[in-house]
Amino acid sequence: MAQVEKRGGLLRKSSASKKPLKEKVVLMYDEIFMTEDPSKCSPRFWEELFLMKVNLEYLEGKLESLDGEELMKIKDNINCLFQHCIQALGEEHPIRVVNALQTLCALIRGVHQKNKSTSGFDIINMLMGFDKAELCMKSVNPYIVKLSIVDDEATLNGMGLVIAQALSEYNRQYKDKEEEHQSGFFSALTNMVGSMFIADAHEKISVQTNEAILLALYEAVHLNRNFITVLAQSHPEMGLVTTPVSPAPTTPATPLGTTPPSSDVISSVELPLDADVQTSNLLITFLKYSSIVMQDTKDEHRLHSGKLCLIILTCIAEDQYANAFLHDDNMNFRVNLHRMPMRHRKKAADKNLPCRPLVCAVLDLMVEFIVTHMMKEFPMDLYVRCIQVVHKLLCYQKKCRVRLHYTWRELWSALINLLKFLMSNETVLLAKHNIFTLALMIVNLFNMFITYGDTFLPTPSSYDELYYEIIRMHQSFDNLYSMVLRLSTNAGQWKEAASKVTHALVNIRAIINHFNPKIESYAAVNHISQLSEEQVLEVVRANYDTLTLKLQDGLDQYERYSEQHKEAAFFKELVRSISTNVRRNLAFHTLSQEVLLKEFSTIS
């Protein structure tokens, strides 16, 4: 008896004497690709279709063989196929569900290939028709709704561990490449010729970013307040294999409503709190990840990742509970952020990192971004988000009178240098950006410190140092005032925006104009050509009483983050990029029915 072979949807005997026979499912596909409704002659057509094993190769090949015009001729049948796929997904019969899912994947993929150069509305019309789109595609996502109301600890902890593991793996891969790079030939060459090429060398250290897992973290943080507790849940740092012999100090308390990760996921061995082996949590892992991807924003994927990292930090900075554990003195960690190599600074020794509340690491990350991205391709949007994160943290500190022991001078210095950069590149930047929006935000951060600093700065001397920095860098503020005054008095494009900065500078200029003459007088009376910092501070402390400042309203107010409208385009593009990347690495024809059924049976 002749052997029967199957190839490309054809059933044929080994003998070539007879015409090959087609599978029934292939014959049904052929009917769909006719102009007539296949259910006219066969009322049970759609019901029987999803009981047949899908032939993805034939279906995708059929779609690929048609051009746009030919596809439009059978649009009604394509609409019906799409509609019946959706209906079958809601049924209880697992065979029908799996077949409908595979068919739907092939259909969407095939139609998408035909509409690469056009808008998504053409795809919608081809799949379901504009007249039915509103009914088929409902502004509510059931998965988003479910995620927003999850309160089961095991589920939330499991999700947190999956995200932490993926981010930790990225951090580990980057660190391995960094160490390999530093110990290689280029490192030896750099030591010989100096560090003039250090930045270029650093750009070659690249690990593929993971926007998908970052998007999952964003959705969890943005939608589910219960997930905030998972961010702070303490566990030994992932990826450690060495068992320490020294006893561990007391670890920070686990917030109420959370449970430690199970021992089968992470080793329960207590670890000493040092730079290499320490207690960690999801937030620390995320901050380390952010410090890597935010270094180089020239690459599109890293730019998207950097933006999403800042959006996540924005959501965290607005959350009351998140702020509570960020500023908790009883939850101190060493967070080894990655810093971009720069010629004028040395790499910080990991073991010298102090234990501090987690908000210090967030501020460090923001300062690091500010000082390392003043470049020709200025990432204005990222700078705005960065300053917003700092502002929201300050608002919490002012509201709750949290006196954070932080090196505020580093932040003040970074902000002033950013203002100097904006001024020195005024012409180039104004051609692309409204730099006055950012300048106003920076000036108002200083106004926040001036107006409310006595309620949240750690010591009176910290407030004195603020005034010292403003006075020391008075030329930068004078130059800014001259620039915005020039533009606000002209009837040009930037008049209104520049005027806002002019008004915001009133207290900074009052401080400069009040103290500078007194400092000059002190120097003249004491015959000192250049005063020391302590001598300037002495003059400042002696003349606070005669300083008059204006009360500025709204400094501790901000607009809360909203995804809709403002961020819709970004997330649409991000999801499209993630989907494209998944499709590139996933062949649907390899997903056999048996495998899908096995996976489907485990989904509750």
XYZ file of C-alpha atoms in Angstrom:
604
model
C 0.000 0.000 0.000
C 1.405 3.394 -0.965
C 2.679 5.695 1.803
C 0.662 8.886 2.455
C 2.708 12.079 2.960
C 1.632 15.497 4.187
C 3.246 18.661 2.885
C 2.036 22.276 2.725
C -1.592 21.354 3.377
C -1.617 18.644 0.722
C -2.289 14.940 1.259
C -0.642 12.892 -1.517
C 0.319 9.293 -2.200
C 3.922 8.476 -2.950
C 2.806 7.528 -6.445
C 2.702 10.545 -8.726
C -0.062 9.041 -10.871
C -2.881 10.722 -8.988
C -3.586 14.384 -8.195
C -2.658 15.378 -4.602
C -5.524 15.704 -2.145
C -5.949 18.708 0.174
C -6.680 18.579 3.887
C -10.227 19.558 4.783
C -8.995 22.576 6.772
C -7.045 23.759 3.709
C -10.172 23.431 1.543
C -12.035 25.516 4.118
C -9.276 28.160 4.029
C -9.638 28.287 0.253
C -13.374 28.960 0.620
C -12.631 31.879 2.971
C -10.355 33.371 0.325
C -13.207 33.383 -2.204
C -15.564 36.337 -2.546
C -18.638 34.320 -1.565
C -19.710 33.805 2.057
C -18.536 30.240 2.920
C -21.389 29.745 5.385
C -24.093 30.110 2.691
C -23.676 26.576 1.444
C -22.452 25.200 4.770
C -24.264 26.698 7.813
C -21.931 24.855 10.220
C -18.822 26.157 8.419
C -17.428 28.314 11.238
C -18.275 25.806 13.928
C -16.428 23.039 12.073
C -13.440 25.238 11.182
C -12.191 25.558 14.755
C -12.480 21.828 15.348
C -9.856 21.320 12.630
C -6.163 21.390 13.469
C -4.767 24.700 12.240
C -2.378 24.715 9.290
C -0.454 27.901 10.022
C 1.981 27.455 7.172
C -0.789 27.327 4.561
C -2.885 30.100 6.101
C 0.037 32.513 6.433
C 1.233 31.626 2.931
C -2.221 32.333 1.517
C -2.320 35.756 3.193
C 1.173 36.524 1.997
C 0.324 35.656 -1.617
C -2.382 38.315 -1.852
C -1.708 41.989 -2.470
C -3.650 44.796 -0.794
C -6.325 45.058 -3.508
C -6.957 41.312 -3.562
C -7.263 41.301 0.219
C -9.833 44.133 0.089
C -12.026 42.053 -2.251
C -12.454 39.398 0.453
C -12.687 41.888 3.349
C -16.152 40.643 4.359
C -14.880 37.076 4.750
C -11.797 38.282 6.643
C -14.135 40.235 8.948
C -16.181 37.076 9.530
C -13.087 34.985 10.235
C -11.859 37.551 12.753
C -15.268 37.814 14.413
C -15.660 34.040 14.751
C -12.100 33.726 16.139
C -13.025 36.196 18.876
C -16.263 34.351 19.631
C -14.485 30.995 19.834
C -11.975 32.366 22.359
C -14.840 32.778 24.806
C -15.955 29.163 24.576
C -15.155 26.415 27.056
C -13.994 23.789 24.543
C -10.137 23.928 24.768
C -9.600 22.586 21.221
C -11.717 25.367 19.724
C -10.049 28.011 21.907
C -6.514 26.962 20.946
C -7.351 26.699 17.236
C -9.074 30.094 17.304
C -6.061 31.626 19.049
C -3.590 30.257 16.510
C -5.807 31.310 13.609
C -6.162 34.797 15.083
C -2.379 35.148 15.465
C -1.818 34.166 11.825
C -4.607 36.462 10.609
C -3.408 39.542 12.514
C 0.192 38.878 11.505
C -0.746 38.476 7.830
C -2.924 41.596 7.666
C -0.315 43.610 9.583
C 2.325 42.710 6.985
C 0.106 44.224 4.279
C -0.329 47.507 6.139
C 3.222 48.230 7.333
C 3.376 51.641 5.709
C -0.121 52.800 6.640
C -1.933 53.678 9.831
C -3.457 51.203 12.252
C -6.969 52.243 11.163
C -6.587 50.349 7.866
C -5.733 47.208 9.819
C -8.805 47.679 11.999
C -10.998 48.097 8.934
C -9.588 44.949 7.327
C -10.023 42.814 10.440
C -13.404 43.935 11.722
C -14.688 46.882 9.705
C -15.022 50.459 10.950
C -18.761 50.007 11.539
C -18.151 47.197 14.061
C -14.919 48.460 15.615
C -16.562 50.261 18.526
C -18.567 47.177 19.499
C -15.654 44.750 19.119
C -12.923 46.884 20.698
C -14.200 48.138 24.078
C -11.747 51.888 26.128
C -11.794 48.954 29.215
C -8.940 46.195 29.251
C -10.025 43.260 31.463
C -6.422 42.324 32.246
C -5.655 45.862 33.396
C -8.758 45.785 35.584
C -7.735 42.458 37.121
C -4.192 43.693 37.761
C -5.471 46.834 39.462
C -7.505 44.904 42.065
C -5.142 42.024 42.885
C -4.568 41.881 46.647
C -3.350 38.302 47.051
C 0.105 38.422 48.652
C 1.393 35.284 46.927
C 0.407 36.636 43.503
C 1.938 40.062 44.110
C 5.116 38.598 45.593
C 5.423 36.165 42.700
C 5.094 38.965 40.175
C 7.683 41.009 42.085
C 10.142 38.111 42.109
C 9.766 37.524 38.364
C 10.448 41.201 37.645
C 13.337 41.347 40.141
C 14.920 38.235 38.640
C 14.767 39.632 35.096
C 16.212 43.017 36.130
C 18.885 41.343 38.273
C 19.948 39.208 35.323
C 20.347 42.338 33.202
C 22.381 44.021 35.941
C 24.569 40.933 36.299
C 25.219 40.678 32.562
C 26.142 44.356 32.414
C 28.497 44.056 35.381
C 30.172 40.988 33.838
C 30.717 42.851 30.560
C 31.981 45.897 32.404
C 34.523 43.838 34.357
C 35.568 42.001 31.202
C 35.984 45.333 29.429
C 38.029 46.851 32.247
C 40.359 43.864 32.454
C 40.904 43.589 28.694
C 43.375 44.998 26.235
C 41.572 48.332 25.876
C 41.817 48.948 29.613
C 45.577 48.422 29.463
C 45.826 50.750 26.471
C 43.775 53.398 28.261
C 46.140 53.281 31.220
C 49.023 53.911 28.827
C 47.577 56.826 26.857
C 45.283 58.331 29.471
C 41.523 58.441 29.805
C 40.727 60.629 26.814
C 38.761 57.809 25.154
C 37.049 56.526 28.282
C 33.556 57.696 27.327
C 33.771 56.158 23.844
C 34.988 52.877 25.312
C 32.108 52.816 27.751
C 29.511 53.070 24.977
C 30.631 49.688 23.666
C 29.424 47.996 26.859
C 25.912 47.091 25.829
C 23.342 44.560 26.983
C 19.936 44.200 25.309
C 17.377 46.148 27.315
C 14.144 44.522 28.464
C 11.292 46.968 27.889
C 8.687 44.229 28.323
C 9.595 43.462 31.940
C 9.936 47.184 32.647
C 6.442 47.746 31.255
C 5.140 45.022 33.577
C 6.728 46.823 36.532
C 5.188 50.114 35.426
C 1.686 48.655 35.139
C 1.984 47.045 38.583
C 3.231 50.238 40.257
C 0.844 52.516 38.391
C -2.318 50.448 38.750
C -2.027 48.505 41.997
C -1.247 50.268 45.260
C -0.885 46.890 46.950
C 2.184 46.250 44.786
C 3.997 49.194 46.386
C 4.664 46.999 49.434
C 6.458 44.493 47.189
C 8.998 47.156 46.185
C 10.304 47.375 49.737
C 10.172 43.703 50.631
C 13.630 42.684 51.865
C 15.474 39.655 50.553
C 19.091 38.589 50.039
C 20.548 40.078 46.881
C 19.875 37.833 43.898
C 22.568 35.945 42.032
C 24.744 35.256 45.045
C 26.365 31.854 45.366
C 28.828 32.278 48.196
C 27.563 31.458 51.671
C 28.966 34.011 54.155
C 30.419 32.890 57.433
C 29.971 36.053 59.461
C 26.659 36.748 61.222
C 24.306 39.216 59.636
C 23.108 42.416 61.331
C 19.415 43.044 61.827
C 17.751 43.626 58.482
C 15.141 46.345 57.880
C 11.640 45.399 58.953
C 9.260 44.047 56.327
C 6.346 46.470 55.807
C 2.915 45.404 57.000
C 0.914 43.405 54.525
C 3.863 41.654 52.898
C 5.572 38.329 53.391
C 9.187 37.355 52.714
C 9.878 35.460 49.484
C 9.705 31.671 49.749
C 12.916 29.756 50.407
C 12.663 27.792 47.172
C 13.037 30.977 45.135
C 15.724 32.784 47.100
C 18.192 31.362 49.590
C 17.154 32.039 53.159
C 20.786 32.356 54.333
C 21.262 35.591 56.237
C 23.792 37.824 54.573
C 26.178 40.454 55.968
C 25.443 44.000 54.875
C 28.445 44.916 52.763
C 28.946 46.247 49.243
C 28.906 42.830 47.568
C 26.627 40.736 49.774
C 23.708 42.577 51.253
C 19.992 42.724 51.842
C 18.188 44.022 48.793
C 14.685 44.565 47.387
C 12.953 45.129 44.069
C 13.338 48.899 44.285
C 17.127 48.640 44.704
C 17.344 46.256 41.746
C 15.244 48.674 39.680
C 17.405 51.664 40.664
C 20.544 49.791 39.600
C 18.892 48.874 36.313
C 17.865 52.496 35.791
C 21.391 53.734 36.477
C 22.620 51.546 33.594
C 20.001 52.223 30.917
C 19.854 55.950 31.666
C 23.581 56.387 30.969
C 23.233 56.279 27.189
C 20.003 57.706 25.764
C 21.233 57.967 22.177
C 19.967 54.482 21.395
C 16.178 54.380 20.830
C 15.575 51.352 23.040
C 17.585 52.856 25.905
C 15.792 56.171 25.429
C 12.445 54.390 25.801
C 13.746 52.449 28.790
C 15.134 55.600 30.409
C 11.839 57.420 29.936
C 9.874 54.498 31.366
C 12.238 54.318 34.361
C 11.556 57.995 35.091
C 7.799 57.489 34.699
C 7.944 54.611 37.210
C 9.944 56.794 39.617
C 7.349 59.538 39.144
C 4.563 57.147 40.207
C 6.637 56.042 43.215
C 7.439 59.631 44.216
C 3.713 60.471 44.268
C 2.704 57.522 46.453
C 2.352 58.198 50.177
C 3.270 54.686 51.292
C 6.232 54.508 48.898
C 7.522 57.803 50.280
C 7.137 56.476 53.811
C 9.548 53.596 53.233
C 11.816 55.659 50.966
C 12.414 58.092 53.832
C 12.379 55.524 56.675
C 15.534 55.872 58.796
C 15.127 52.255 59.892
C 15.442 50.994 56.301
C 19.008 51.811 55.329
C 20.775 50.253 52.346
C 23.967 50.524 50.356
C 22.893 51.044 46.749
C 25.730 50.719 44.265
C 24.490 52.741 41.303
C 26.405 52.586 38.041
C 28.046 55.893 37.172
C 29.138 57.000 33.739
C 32.954 57.225 33.503
C 34.000 60.872 33.229
C 37.491 62.320 32.949
C 37.113 64.761 35.819
C 36.017 62.256 38.460
C 37.229 58.958 39.834
C 35.150 55.819 40.202
C 33.712 55.621 43.718
C 34.878 52.680 45.806
C 31.957 50.311 46.298
C 32.868 49.442 49.876
C 32.864 53.094 50.946
C 29.167 53.500 50.196
C 27.212 54.550 53.301
C 23.962 52.955 54.481
C 21.180 55.470 53.894
C 17.413 55.646 53.371
C 16.448 54.625 49.835
C 15.378 58.137 48.869
C 19.076 59.097 48.892
C 19.719 56.580 46.110
C 16.810 58.017 44.110
C 18.236 61.531 44.510
C 21.716 60.261 43.606
C 20.278 58.768 40.415
C 18.602 62.062 39.503
C 21.786 64.066 40.186
C 23.787 61.571 38.123
C 21.419 61.987 35.192
C 21.532 65.788 35.424
C 25.326 66.029 35.305
C 25.885 63.431 32.554
C 23.412 64.376 29.820
C 24.251 67.988 29.001
C 24.931 67.314 25.334
C 24.083 68.382 21.804
C 21.159 65.946 21.489
C 19.585 67.334 24.642
C 16.980 64.934 26.150
C 14.602 67.680 27.276
C 11.704 65.364 28.106
C 13.878 63.211 30.372
C 15.267 66.280 32.160
C 11.766 67.574 32.850
C 10.758 64.213 34.335
C 13.942 64.067 36.382
C 13.313 67.493 37.951
C 9.685 66.521 38.589
C 10.785 63.454 40.571
C 13.047 65.617 42.750
C 10.262 68.159 43.269
C 7.725 65.524 44.349
C 10.164 64.060 46.866
C 10.770 67.539 48.300
C 7.009 68.120 48.550
C 6.695 64.977 50.686
C 9.614 66.040 52.887
C 8.098 69.474 53.379
C 4.640 68.064 54.099
C 5.858 65.465 56.609
C 8.786 67.542 57.934
C 11.295 64.832 57.081
C 14.816 66.104 57.729
C 16.851 64.012 55.318
C 20.610 63.821 55.879
C 21.688 64.147 52.290
C 24.513 65.981 50.495
C 22.185 68.643 49.153
C 25.117 70.637 47.769
C 25.567 68.046 45.023
C 21.997 68.616 43.886
C 22.306 72.418 44.051
C 25.563 72.346 42.115
C 24.072 70.042 39.445
C 21.035 72.321 39.023
C 23.169 75.447 38.666
C 25.414 73.754 36.107
C 22.302 72.747 34.166
C 21.156 76.376 34.115
C 24.594 77.406 32.834
C 24.337 74.804 30.075
C 20.907 76.084 29.006
C 22.221 79.640 28.821
C 25.427 78.820 26.958
C 23.460 76.827 24.360
C 20.459 79.146 24.175
C 20.343 79.513 20.378
C 20.765 75.815 19.552
C 18.344 74.597 22.220
C 15.615 77.177 21.541
C 15.421 75.914 17.962
C 14.112 72.593 19.331
C 12.870 73.130 22.888
C 11.161 75.564 25.221
C 14.073 75.741 27.649
C 12.201 78.185 29.879
C 9.883 75.425 31.101
C 12.894 73.552 32.457
C 14.579 76.735 33.723
C 11.405 77.646 35.642
C 11.288 74.214 37.261
C 14.924 74.520 38.364
C 14.444 78.026 39.770
C 11.346 76.881 41.636
C 13.304 74.018 43.199
C 15.605 76.641 44.665
C 12.548 78.640 45.736
C 11.281 75.502 47.471
C 14.513 75.269 49.458
C 14.506 79.006 50.222
C 10.855 79.145 51.338
C 10.489 75.801 53.131
C 14.063 74.581 53.640
C 13.949 75.296 57.352
C 11.257 72.589 57.668
C 13.082 69.738 55.895
C 16.807 70.500 55.633
C 18.684 68.449 58.258
C 20.403 71.291 60.156
C 20.471 75.121 60.312
C 23.930 74.986 58.743
C 22.421 73.249 55.686
C 20.183 76.268 55.186
C 23.230 78.534 55.515
C 25.034 76.451 52.864
C 22.094 76.959 50.501
C 22.527 80.714 50.725
C 26.278 80.332 50.329
C 25.835 78.385 47.062
C 23.387 80.972 45.694
C 25.764 83.806 46.575
C 28.843 81.948 45.301
C 27.149 81.248 41.965
C 25.393 84.615 41.730
C 26.850 85.278 38.279
C 24.902 82.330 36.840
C 21.631 83.620 38.285
C 22.450 87.170 37.104
C 23.076 85.868 33.587
C 19.823 83.909 33.644
C 17.921 87.014 34.723
C 19.494 89.054 31.910
C 18.563 86.411 29.337
C 14.910 86.029 30.398
C 14.514 89.809 30.847
C 15.752 90.352 27.285
C 13.305 87.833 25.859
C 10.364 88.851 28.068
C 10.578 92.498 26.951
C 10.500 91.569 23.270
C 7.296 90.699 21.436
C 8.613 87.311 20.441
C 7.688 83.649 20.699
C 9.185 83.202 24.173
C 7.866 86.347 25.869
C 5.345 84.666 28.175
C 7.561 81.700 29.063
C 10.551 83.950 29.810
C 8.388 86.301 31.918
C 7.493 83.427 34.265
C 11.172 82.773 34.934
C 11.745 86.501 35.523
C 9.083 86.572 38.250
C 10.322 83.309 39.792
C 13.822 84.774 40.273
C 12.611 87.504 42.637
C 13.745 85.862 45.897
C 17.031 84.553 44.518
C 17.870 88.063 43.313
C 16.801 89.498 46.681
C 19.266 87.172 48.450
C 22.091 88.085 46.071
C 21.394 91.838 46.232
C 21.053 91.741 50.024
C 24.173 89.764 50.930
C 26.703 90.710 48.245
C 27.181 94.335 49.417
C 27.561 93.131 53.011
C 30.152 90.548 52.008
C 32.079 93.167 50.032
C 31.913 95.554 53.002
C 33.139 92.826 55.375
C 36.077 92.123 53.055
C 36.968 95.820 52.784
C 36.794 96.475 56.524
C 38.929 93.435 57.306
C 41.308 93.978 54.351
C 40.649 90.514 52.925
C 40.909 90.055 49.155
C 39.071 86.713 49.058
C 36.822 85.459 51.835
C 36.755 81.856 52.928
C 33.528 79.883 53.020
C 33.301 80.185 56.776
C 33.735 83.965 56.617
C 30.933 84.250 54.033
C 28.711 82.076 56.189
C 29.448 84.317 59.150
C 28.176 87.336 57.198
C 25.087 85.392 56.074
C 24.163 84.316 59.607
C 24.587 87.864 60.882
C 22.259 89.406 58.292
C 19.264 87.090 58.013
C 17.108 89.452 60.073
C 17.241 92.283 57.557
C 16.459 90.105 54.533
C 12.990 90.526 53.020
C 11.560 87.774 50.819
C 8.243 87.450 48.980
C 5.919 84.537 49.723
C 5.460 82.480 46.554
C 2.352 80.324 46.294
C 2.100 76.851 44.825
C 5.729 75.800 45.268
C 4.688 72.617 47.088
C 1.928 71.736 44.603
C 2.225 69.589 41.495
C 0.104 67.982 38.801
C -0.247 64.260 39.418
C 0.881 61.802 36.766
C -1.768 60.736 34.253
C -1.168 58.150 31.553
C -4.065 59.105 29.310
C -3.630 61.723 26.611
C -0.121 62.878 27.546
C 1.552 59.470 27.513
C -0.774 57.536 25.182
C 1.434 58.000 22.110
C 4.557 56.888 23.985
C 2.992 53.697 25.323
C 1.436 52.903 21.954
C 4.859 53.104 20.323
C 6.477 51.185 23.173
C 3.983 48.317 22.984
C 4.387 48.216 19.217
C 8.177 47.994 19.617
C 7.873 45.227 22.223
C 5.400 43.310 20.014
C 7.691 43.604 17.006
C 10.600 42.306 19.029
C 8.545 39.356 20.306
C 7.349 38.486 16.797
C 10.920 38.675 15.542
C 11.997 36.077 18.061
C 8.900 33.875 18.007
C 7.830 31.593 15.154
C 4.108 30.859 15.481
C 4.286 27.724 13.352
C 6.475 26.101 16.019
C 3.672 26.409 18.563
C 2.086 23.009 18.075
C -1.459 22.319 19.200
C -0.216 19.813 21.773
C 2.075 22.370 23.413
C -0.611 25.030 23.464
C -3.166 22.660 24.950
C -0.726 21.688 27.694
C -0.066 25.343 28.554
C -3.743 26.218 28.247
C -4.684 23.565 30.800
C -2.532 25.247 33.446
C -4.179 28.658 33.087
C -6.852 29.316 35.676
